[in-house]
mmCIF file of C-alpha atoms in Angstrom:
data_model
loop_
_atom_site.group_PDB
_atom_site.id
_atom_site.type_symbol
_atom_site.label_atom_id
_atom_site.label_comp_id
_atom_site.label_asym_id
_atom_site.label_seq_id
_atom_site.Cartn_x
_atom_site.Cartn_y
_atom_site.Cartn_z
ATOM 1 C CA MET F 255 -25.087 -1.177 -12.955
ATOM 2 C CA ARG F 256 -21.408 0.139 -12.760
ATOM 3 C CA ASN F 257 -19.768 -0.212 -9.597
ATOM 4 C CA VAL F 258 -16.545 1.328 -8.331
ATOM 5 C CA ILE F 259 -13.830 -1.019 -6.683
ATOM 6 C CA PHE F 260 -11.094 0.034 -4.442
ATOM 7 C CA MET F 261 -8.262 -2.534 -4.139
ATOM 8 C CA ASP F 262 -5.428 -2.524 -1.693
ATOM 9 C CA ILE F 263 -2.281 -3.898 -2.846
ATOM 10 C CA ASP F 264 0.096 -5.682 -0.166
ATOM 11 C CA GLY F 265 -1.784 -8.463 1.391
ATOM 12 C CA THR F 266 -4.915 -7.983 -0.927
ATOM 13 C CA LEU F 267 -4.127 -7.757 -4.565
ATOM 14 C CA VAL F 268 -0.555 -9.232 -4.042
ATOM 15 C CA ASN F 269 0.554 -12.094 -1.957
ATOM 16 C CA GLU F 270 3.336 -12.002 0.790
ATOM 17 C CA ASN F 271 6.082 -12.313 -2.098
ATOM 18 C CA GLY F 272 4.570 -9.174 -3.596
ATOM 19 C CA VAL F 273 2.976 -11.104 -6.723
ATOM 20 C CA ILE F 274 -0.557 -11.076 -7.950
ATOM 21 C CA PRO F 275 -2.252 -14.286 -8.048
ATOM 22 C CA GLU F 276 -3.656 -15.355 -11.473
ATOM 23 C CA SER F 277 -7.175 -15.378 -10.205
ATOM 24 C CA ALA F 278 -7.075 -11.633 -8.883
ATOM 25 C CA LYS F 279 -5.722 -10.725 -12.500
ATOM 26 C CA LEU F 280 -8.619 -12.488 -13.983
ATOM 27 C CA ALA F 281 -10.977 -10.822 -11.435
ATOM 28 C CA VAL F 282 -9.662 -7.347 -12.292
ATOM 29 C CA ARG F 283 -9.855 -7.914 -16.001
ATOM 30 C CA GLU F 284 -13.186 -9.247 -16.187
ATOM 31 C CA ALA F 285 -14.904 -6.676 -13.778
ATOM 32 C CA ARG F 286 -13.526 -3.767 -16.078
ATOM 33 C CA LYS F 287 -14.922 -5.806 -19.219
ATOM 34 C CA ASN F 288 -18.244 -5.816 -17.454
ATOM 35 C CA GLY F 289 -18.170 -2.003 -17.162
ATOM 36 C CA HIS F 290 -17.059 -1.710 -13.545
ATOM 37 C CA LEU F 291 -14.294 0.764 -12.520
ATOM 38 C CA VAL F 292 -11.408 -0.705 -10.495
ATOM 39 C CA PHE F 293 -8.941 1.561 -8.699
ATOM 40 C CA ILE F 294 -5.723 0.827 -6.726
ATOM 41 C CA CYS F 295 -6.135 2.151 -3.217
ATOM 42 C CA THR F 296 -2.687 1.629 -1.508
ATOM 43 C CA GLY F 297 -0.408 2.843 1.031
ATOM 44 C CA ARG F 298 2.346 2.605 -1.576
ATOM 45 C CA SER F 299 3.531 5.669 -3.468
ATOM 46 C CA LYS F 300 3.644 5.901 -7.165
ATOM 47 C CA ALA F 301 7.248 4.956 -7.432
ATOM 48 C CA GLU F 302 6.303 1.594 -5.775
ATOM 49 C CA LEU F 303 3.605 0.772 -8.319
ATOM 50 C CA PHE F 304 5.640 -1.361 -10.626
ATOM 51 C CA LEU F 305 4.823 -2.525 -14.130
ATOM 52 C CA GLU F 306 3.806 -5.996 -12.666
ATOM 53 C CA ILE F 307 0.942 -4.208 -11.012
ATOM 54 C CA LEU F 308 0.014 -1.374 -13.460
ATOM 55 C CA GLU F 309 0.095 -3.400 -16.547
ATOM 56 C CA LYS F 310 -2.910 -5.484 -15.264
ATOM 57 C CA GLY F 311 -5.017 -2.394 -16.077
ATOM 58 C CA PHE F 312 -6.759 -0.057 -13.583
ATOM 59 C CA ASP F 313 -8.932 3.040 -13.994
ATOM 60 C CA GLY F 314 -6.747 5.186 -11.616
ATOM 61 C CA ILE F 315 -4.575 5.095 -8.392
ATOM 62 C CA ILE F 316 -5.186 6.344 -4.976
ATOM 63 C CA GLY F 317 -1.612 6.200 -3.494
ATOM 64 C CA ALA F 318 0.341 7.206 -0.486
ATOM 65 C CA ALA F 319 -2.424 6.045 1.972
ATOM 66 C CA GLY F 320 -4.936 8.698 0.517
ATOM 67 C CA GLY F 321 -2.499 11.450 -0.167
ATOM 68 C CA TYR F 322 -2.378 10.976 -3.896
ATOM 69 C CA ILE F 323 -5.201 10.606 -6.570
ATOM 70 C CA GLU F 324 -4.715 10.126 -10.183
ATOM 71 C CA VAL F 325 -7.528 9.575 -12.752
ATOM 72 C CA ASP F 326 -7.023 9.094 -16.525
ATOM 73 C CA GLU F 327 -3.410 10.380 -16.028
ATOM 74 C CA GLU F 328 -4.882 13.657 -14.122
ATOM 75 C CA VAL F 329 -3.617 14.374 -10.666
ATOM 76 C CA ILE F 330 -6.570 15.623 -8.739
ATOM 77 C CA LEU F 331 -4.737 15.378 -5.258
ATOM 78 C CA HIS F 332 -0.973 15.299 -4.111
ATOM 79 C CA GLU F 333 -0.297 16.108 -0.566
ATOM 80 C CA ARG F 334 3.316 16.037 0.942
ATOM 81 C CA LEU F 335 4.874 15.765 4.392
ATOM 82 C CA LYS F 336 6.269 18.925 5.813
ATOM 83 C CA THR F 337 9.969 19.193 5.301
ATOM 84 C CA GLU F 338 10.608 20.238 9.130
ATOM 85 C CA ASP F 339 8.885 17.045 10.163
ATOM 86 C CA VAL F 340 10.858 14.945 7.718
ATOM 87 C CA LYS F 341 14.206 16.594 9.016
ATOM 88 C CA HIS F 342 13.170 15.539 12.576
ATOM 89 C CA LEU F 343 12.491 11.912 11.614
ATOM 90 C CA ILE F 344 15.767 11.448 9.654
ATOM 91 C CA LYS F 345 17.594 12.691 12.735
ATOM 92 C CA PHE F 346 15.747 10.506 15.150
ATOM 93 C CA PHE F 347 15.925 7.312 12.822
ATOM 94 C CA ASN F 348 19.577 7.716 12.245
ATOM 95 C CA GLN F 349 20.401 8.274 15.934
ATOM 96 C CA HIS F 350 18.371 5.167 16.771
ATOM 97 C CA GLU F 351 19.896 3.146 13.714
ATOM 98 C CA ILE F 352 16.279 2.576 12.261
ATOM 99 C CA ASP F 353 16.305 1.443 8.543
ATOM 100 C CA PHE F 354 13.759 3.496 6.543
ATOM 101 C CA TYR F 355 12.914 4.806 3.008
ATOM 102 C CA LEU F 356 11.307 8.029 1.959
ATOM 103 C CA GLU F 357 8.513 7.557 -0.603
ATOM 104 C CA SER F 358 7.966 10.124 -3.360
ATOM 105 C CA ASN F 359 6.371 9.797 -6.649
ATOM 106 C CA GLY F 360 9.620 10.124 -8.200
ATOM 107 C CA GLY F 361 11.643 7.585 -6.308
ATOM 108 C CA LEU F 362 12.253 5.608 -2.996
ATOM 109 C CA PHE F 363 15.186 7.097 -1.177
ATOM 110 C CA ALA F 364 16.792 4.729 1.242
ATOM 111 C CA SER F 365 18.572 5.202 4.431
ATOM 112 C CA LYS F 366 22.355 4.036 4.705
ATOM 113 C CA ASN F 367 21.533 0.395 5.512
ATOM 114 C CA CYS F 368 17.979 0.031 4.260
ATOM 115 C CA LYS F 369 18.871 -1.578 0.968
ATOM 116 C CA LYS F 370 21.285 -3.984 2.485
ATOM 117 C CA ARG F 371 18.563 -4.829 5.067
ATOM 118 C CA ILE F 372 15.986 -5.546 2.116
ATOM 119 C CA ARG F 373 18.651 -7.866 0.399
ATOM 120 C CA SER F 374 18.949 -9.806 3.727
ATOM 121 C CA ILE F 375 15.162 -10.227 3.848
ATOM 122 C CA ILE F 376 15.111 -11.729 0.074
ATOM 123 C CA GLU F 377 18.204 -14.094 0.861
ATOM 124 C CA LYS F 378 16.351 -15.301 4.098
ATOM 125 C CA THR F 379 13.092 -15.792 2.203
ATOM 126 C CA LEU F 380 14.892 -17.879 -0.537
ATOM 127 C CA LYS F 381 16.710 -19.886 2.009
ATOM 128 C CA GLU F 382 13.579 -20.825 3.963
ATOM 129 C CA ASN F 383 11.360 -21.185 0.651
ATOM 130 C CA PRO F 384 13.534 -22.016 -2.430
ATOM 131 C CA GLU F 385 10.454 -22.556 -4.602
ATOM 132 C CA ALA F 386 9.409 -19.001 -4.180
ATOM 133 C CA LYS F 387 12.332 -17.752 -6.367
ATOM 134 C CA GLN F 388 10.227 -16.772 -9.283
ATOM 135 C CA GLU F 389 7.682 -14.908 -7.196
ATOM 136 C CA VAL F 390 10.440 -13.188 -5.208
ATOM 137 C CA GLU F 391 12.157 -11.939 -8.450
ATOM 138 C CA LYS F 392 8.579 -10.476 -9.628
ATOM 139 C CA GLY F 393 7.591 -9.245 -6.301
ATOM 140 C CA ILE F 394 10.186 -8.204 -3.646
ATOM 141 C CA GLN F 395 13.187 -7.844 -6.068
ATOM 142 C CA PRO F 396 11.782 -4.874 -7.934
ATOM 143 C CA PHE F 397 11.295 -3.061 -4.723
ATOM 144 C CA HIS F 398 14.935 -3.738 -3.739
ATOM 145 C CA ASP F 399 16.112 -2.599 -7.072
ATOM 146 C CA ALA F 400 13.909 0.633 -6.921
ATOM 147 C CA LEU F 401 15.475 1.956 -3.737
ATOM 148 C CA ILE F 402 17.956 4.816 -4.281
ATOM 149 C CA GLU F 403 20.928 5.193 -2.229
ATOM 150 C CA GLY F 404 23.520 8.043 -1.541
ATOM 151 C CA GLU F 405 20.805 10.949 -2.377
ATOM 152 C CA ASP F 406 20.007 13.671 0.264
ATOM 153 C CA LEU F 407 17.300 12.421 2.376
ATOM 154 C CA LEU F 408 15.955 15.846 3.284
ATOM 155 C CA ARG F 409 13.533 16.544 0.518
ATOM 156 C CA GLU F 410 10.398 18.420 -0.173
ATOM 157 C CA ASP F 411 8.489 15.904 -2.289
ATOM 158 C CA ILE F 412 8.004 13.172 0.281
ATOM 159 C CA ASN F 413 4.469 11.483 0.341
ATOM 160 C CA LYS F 414 5.146 8.858 3.201
ATOM 161 C CA ILE F 415 7.858 7.165 5.127
ATOM 162 C CA SER F 416 8.322 3.534 6.020
ATOM 163 C CA PHE F 417 10.622 1.893 8.361
ATOM 164 C CA LEU F 418 11.826 -1.708 8.754
ATOM 165 C CA GLY F 419 11.742 -3.795 11.850
ATOM 166 C CA SER F 420 13.891 -1.944 14.459
ATOM 167 C CA ASP F 421 14.993 -2.477 18.189
ATOM 168 C CA VAL F 422 12.911 0.675 18.873
ATOM 169 C CA PRO F 423 9.296 -0.401 19.717
ATOM 170 C CA ILE F 424 6.717 1.286 17.373
ATOM 171 C CA GLU F 425 4.957 2.730 20.680
ATOM 172 C CA ILE F 426 8.059 4.768 21.230
ATOM 173 C CA ILE F 427 8.268 5.951 17.578
ATOM 174 C CA SER F 428 4.503 6.951 18.056
ATOM 175 C CA GLU F 429 5.147 8.869 21.251
ATOM 176 C CA GLU F 430 8.002 10.862 19.365
ATOM 177 C CA PHE F 431 5.931 11.512 16.138
ATOM 178 C CA GLY F 432 2.300 11.025 16.744
ATOM 179 C CA SER F 433 1.480 14.668 16.781
ATOM 180 C CA LYS F 434 3.164 15.044 13.305
ATOM 181 C CA PHE F 435 2.195 11.745 11.427
ATOM 182 C CA THR F 436 -0.408 8.908 11.245
ATOM 183 C CA ILE F 437 1.574 5.852 12.383
ATOM 184 C CA ILE F 438 0.682 2.340 11.803
ATOM 185 C CA PRO F 439 2.293 -0.998 11.807
ATOM 186 C CA SER F 440 3.604 -1.876 8.384
ATOM 187 C CA THR F 441 1.423 -3.568 5.820
ATOM 188 C CA VAL F 442 4.350 -5.726 4.492
ATOM 189 C CA PRO F 443 4.838 -8.770 6.872
ATOM 190 C CA VAL F 444 8.471 -9.446 5.802
ATOM 191 C CA PHE F 445 9.659 -6.171 7.038
ATOM 192 C CA GLY F 446 9.341 -7.696 10.687
ATOM 193 C CA GLU F 447 8.370 -6.593 14.082
ATOM 194 C CA ASN F 448 8.236 -3.001 14.947
ATOM 195 C CA SER F 449 8.135 -1.954 11.215
ATOM 196 C CA GLY F 450 5.704 0.783 10.251
ATOM 197 C CA GLU F 451 4.455 3.588 8.086
ATOM 198 C CA LEU F 452 4.201 7.263 8.702
ATOM 199 C CA SER F 453 1.926 9.341 6.598
ATOM 200 C CA ILE F 454 -0.085 12.768 6.636
ATOM 201 C CA PRO F 455 -2.359 13.110 9.549
ATOM 202 C CA GLY F 456 -5.966 13.675 8.858
ATOM 203 C CA ILE F 457 -5.694 11.980 5.379
ATOM 204 C CA HIS F 458 -6.453 8.202 4.763
ATOM 205 C CA LYS F 459 -7.847 6.053 2.088
ATOM 206 C CA ALA F 460 -11.426 7.053 2.924
ATOM 207 C CA THR F 461 -10.885 10.793 2.461
ATOM 208 C CA ALA F 462 -9.330 10.141 -0.798
ATOM 209 C CA ILE F 463 -12.216 7.773 -2.027
ATOM 210 C CA GLU F 464 -14.718 10.607 -1.025
ATOM 211 C CA LYS F 465 -12.988 13.143 -3.084
ATOM 212 C CA LEU F 466 -12.716 10.850 -6.116
ATOM 213 C CA LEU F 467 -16.252 9.897 -6.012
ATOM 214 C CA GLU F 468 -17.096 13.620 -5.918
ATOM 215 C CA HIS F 469 -14.686 14.179 -8.914
ATOM 216 C CA LEU F 470 -16.349 11.188 -10.734
ATOM 217 C CA LYS F 471 -20.099 12.102 -9.616
ATOM 218 C CA ILE F 472 -20.653 8.478 -8.549
ATOM 219 C CA ASP F 473 -22.782 7.689 -5.590
ATOM 220 C CA LYS F 474 -21.089 5.740 -2.549
ATOM 221 C CA LYS F 475 -23.990 3.164 -2.743
ATOM 222 C CA ASP F 476 -22.099 1.620 -5.735
ATOM 223 C CA THR F 477 -18.935 1.042 -4.077
ATOM 224 C CA PHE F 478 -16.803 -1.939 -2.956
ATOM 225 C CA ALA F 479 -13.383 -2.032 -1.311
ATOM 226 C CA TYR F 480 -10.977 -4.874 -0.470
ATOM 227 C CA GLY F 481 -8.313 -4.803 2.254
ATOM 228 C CA ASP F 482 -6.363 -6.550 4.876
ATOM 229 C CA GLY F 483 -4.394 -4.078 6.810
ATOM 230 C CA LEU F 484 -4.841 -1.480 9.546
ATOM 231 C CA ASN F 485 -4.715 1.376 6.903
ATOM 232 C CA ASP F 486 -7.685 -0.264 5.127
ATOM 233 C CA ILE F 487 -10.219 0.078 8.165
ATOM 234 C CA GLU F 488 -11.520 3.550 7.212
ATOM 235 C CA MET F 489 -11.856 2.514 3.637
ATOM 236 C CA LEU F 490 -13.841 -0.423 4.319
ATOM 237 C CA GLU F 491 -16.115 1.347 6.654
ATOM 238 C CA PHE F 492 -16.755 4.178 4.192
ATOM 239 C CA VAL F 493 -17.771 2.176 1.247
ATOM 240 C CA GLN F 494 -21.110 0.377 0.712
ATOM 241 C CA TYR F 495 -19.390 -3.004 0.774
ATOM 242 C CA GLY F 496 -16.232 -3.346 2.878
ATOM 243 C CA ILE F 497 -14.689 -6.820 2.386
ATOM 244 C CA ALA F 498 -11.593 -8.015 4.289
ATOM 245 C CA MET F 499 -9.516 -10.730 2.867
ATOM 246 C CA GLY F 500 -9.294 -14.040 4.639
ATOM 247 C CA ASN F 501 -5.451 -13.076 5.919
ATOM 248 C CA ALA F 502 -6.603 -9.782 7.097
ATOM 249 C CA LYS F 503 -5.949 -8.513 10.614
ATOM 250 C CA ASP F 504 -8.570 -9.249 13.008
ATOM 251 C CA ALA F 505 -9.425 -5.673 13.686
ATOM 252 C CA VAL F 506 -10.135 -5.268 9.837
ATOM 253 C CA LYS F 507 -12.246 -8.444 9.688
ATOM 254 C CA LYS F 508 -14.297 -7.149 12.717
ATOM 255 C CA ILE F 509 -15.581 -3.979 10.909
ATOM 256 C CA ALA F 510 -15.904 -5.686 7.549
ATOM 257 C CA ASN F 511 -19.272 -6.398 5.823
ATOM 258 C CA ASP F 512 -17.934 -9.521 4.519
ATOM 259 C CA ILE F 513 -14.699 -11.700 4.661
ATOM 260 C CA THR F 514 -13.502 -13.549 1.627
ATOM 261 C CA ASP F 515 -10.813 -16.071 1.155
ATOM 262 C CA THR F 516 -6.925 -15.251 1.315
ATOM 263 C CA HIS F 517 -5.213 -13.781 -1.752
ATOM 264 C CA ASN F 518 -3.690 -17.081 -2.753
ATOM 265 C CA GLU F 519 -7.106 -18.989 -2.187
ATOM 266 C CA GLY F 520 -8.714 -16.765 -4.923
ATOM 267 C CA GLY F 521 -10.161 -14.360 -2.458
ATOM 268 C CA ILE F 522 -10.581 -11.510 -4.845
ATOM 269 C CA TYR F 523 -12.181 -13.540 -7.805
ATOM 270 C CA ASN F 524 -14.343 -15.485 -5.315
ATOM 271 C CA SER F 525 -15.779 -12.293 -3.805
ATOM 272 C CA PHE F 526 -16.197 -10.702 -7.242
ATOM 273 C CA LYS F 527 -18.232 -13.779 -8.229
ATOM 274 C CA LYS F 528 -20.121 -13.535 -5.122
ATOM 275 C CA TYR F 529 -21.372 -10.011 -5.897
ATOM 276 C CA ALA F 530 -21.792 -10.613 -9.604
ATOM 277 C CA LEU F 531 -19.083 -8.038 -10.565
ATOM 278 C CA VAL F 532 -17.838 -10.998 -12.598
#
């Protein structure tokens, strides 16, 4: 039987330093060798899917929290934020000195202080955990290097927006933009308190999975999904077997069909083995 597996990235496929554990690489490789399809299903936009991730081999991408679908290099969905909403957000975030970046498939466009802020996060991580240097260079550093500074931020190709920990509570940001965006806490822990993501309302990972399954003509009963964050809840509820990582948020564990180990404890591989995917 061929199954379809949907894999979140941050906190699921990759650890807190943005690196894929060897056990997860093996799981993906062996599952595909056994005839199963493995899709990335992430809040990241395509510009954040670095070679370290894509070279492991996947059958397609659901990105931008469900706003983008690509199968065999064919784009079957690509939704974008409304330009007037992006303009409002840029003005508000700049006024309140909130560091942010705009995500498009063609690049990550950073606010004035954003890249400097990411550099300080990297330096703090290395200071507190020097042995993580190799992982940081493979995981967080490529993200820093990909950020584009000095470009016009008012763009028409934006999939999603992420902001770093700010002095403005996420509840206030939700009050300001709740009618225009879906707003959730960030799925990247190192971004800090009051960090978050803003995406297209009415679109999430489950709506994209449903559209993809229709495209592939595959039944939902043959689906698995793995996640850890709040933007994974709809996905885990929708598929036949929704599995939370051991490091997942409590709300995610509560709705999951099963809970596996953490990313660094071989959670992906152990679960694949449990369900005979490898």
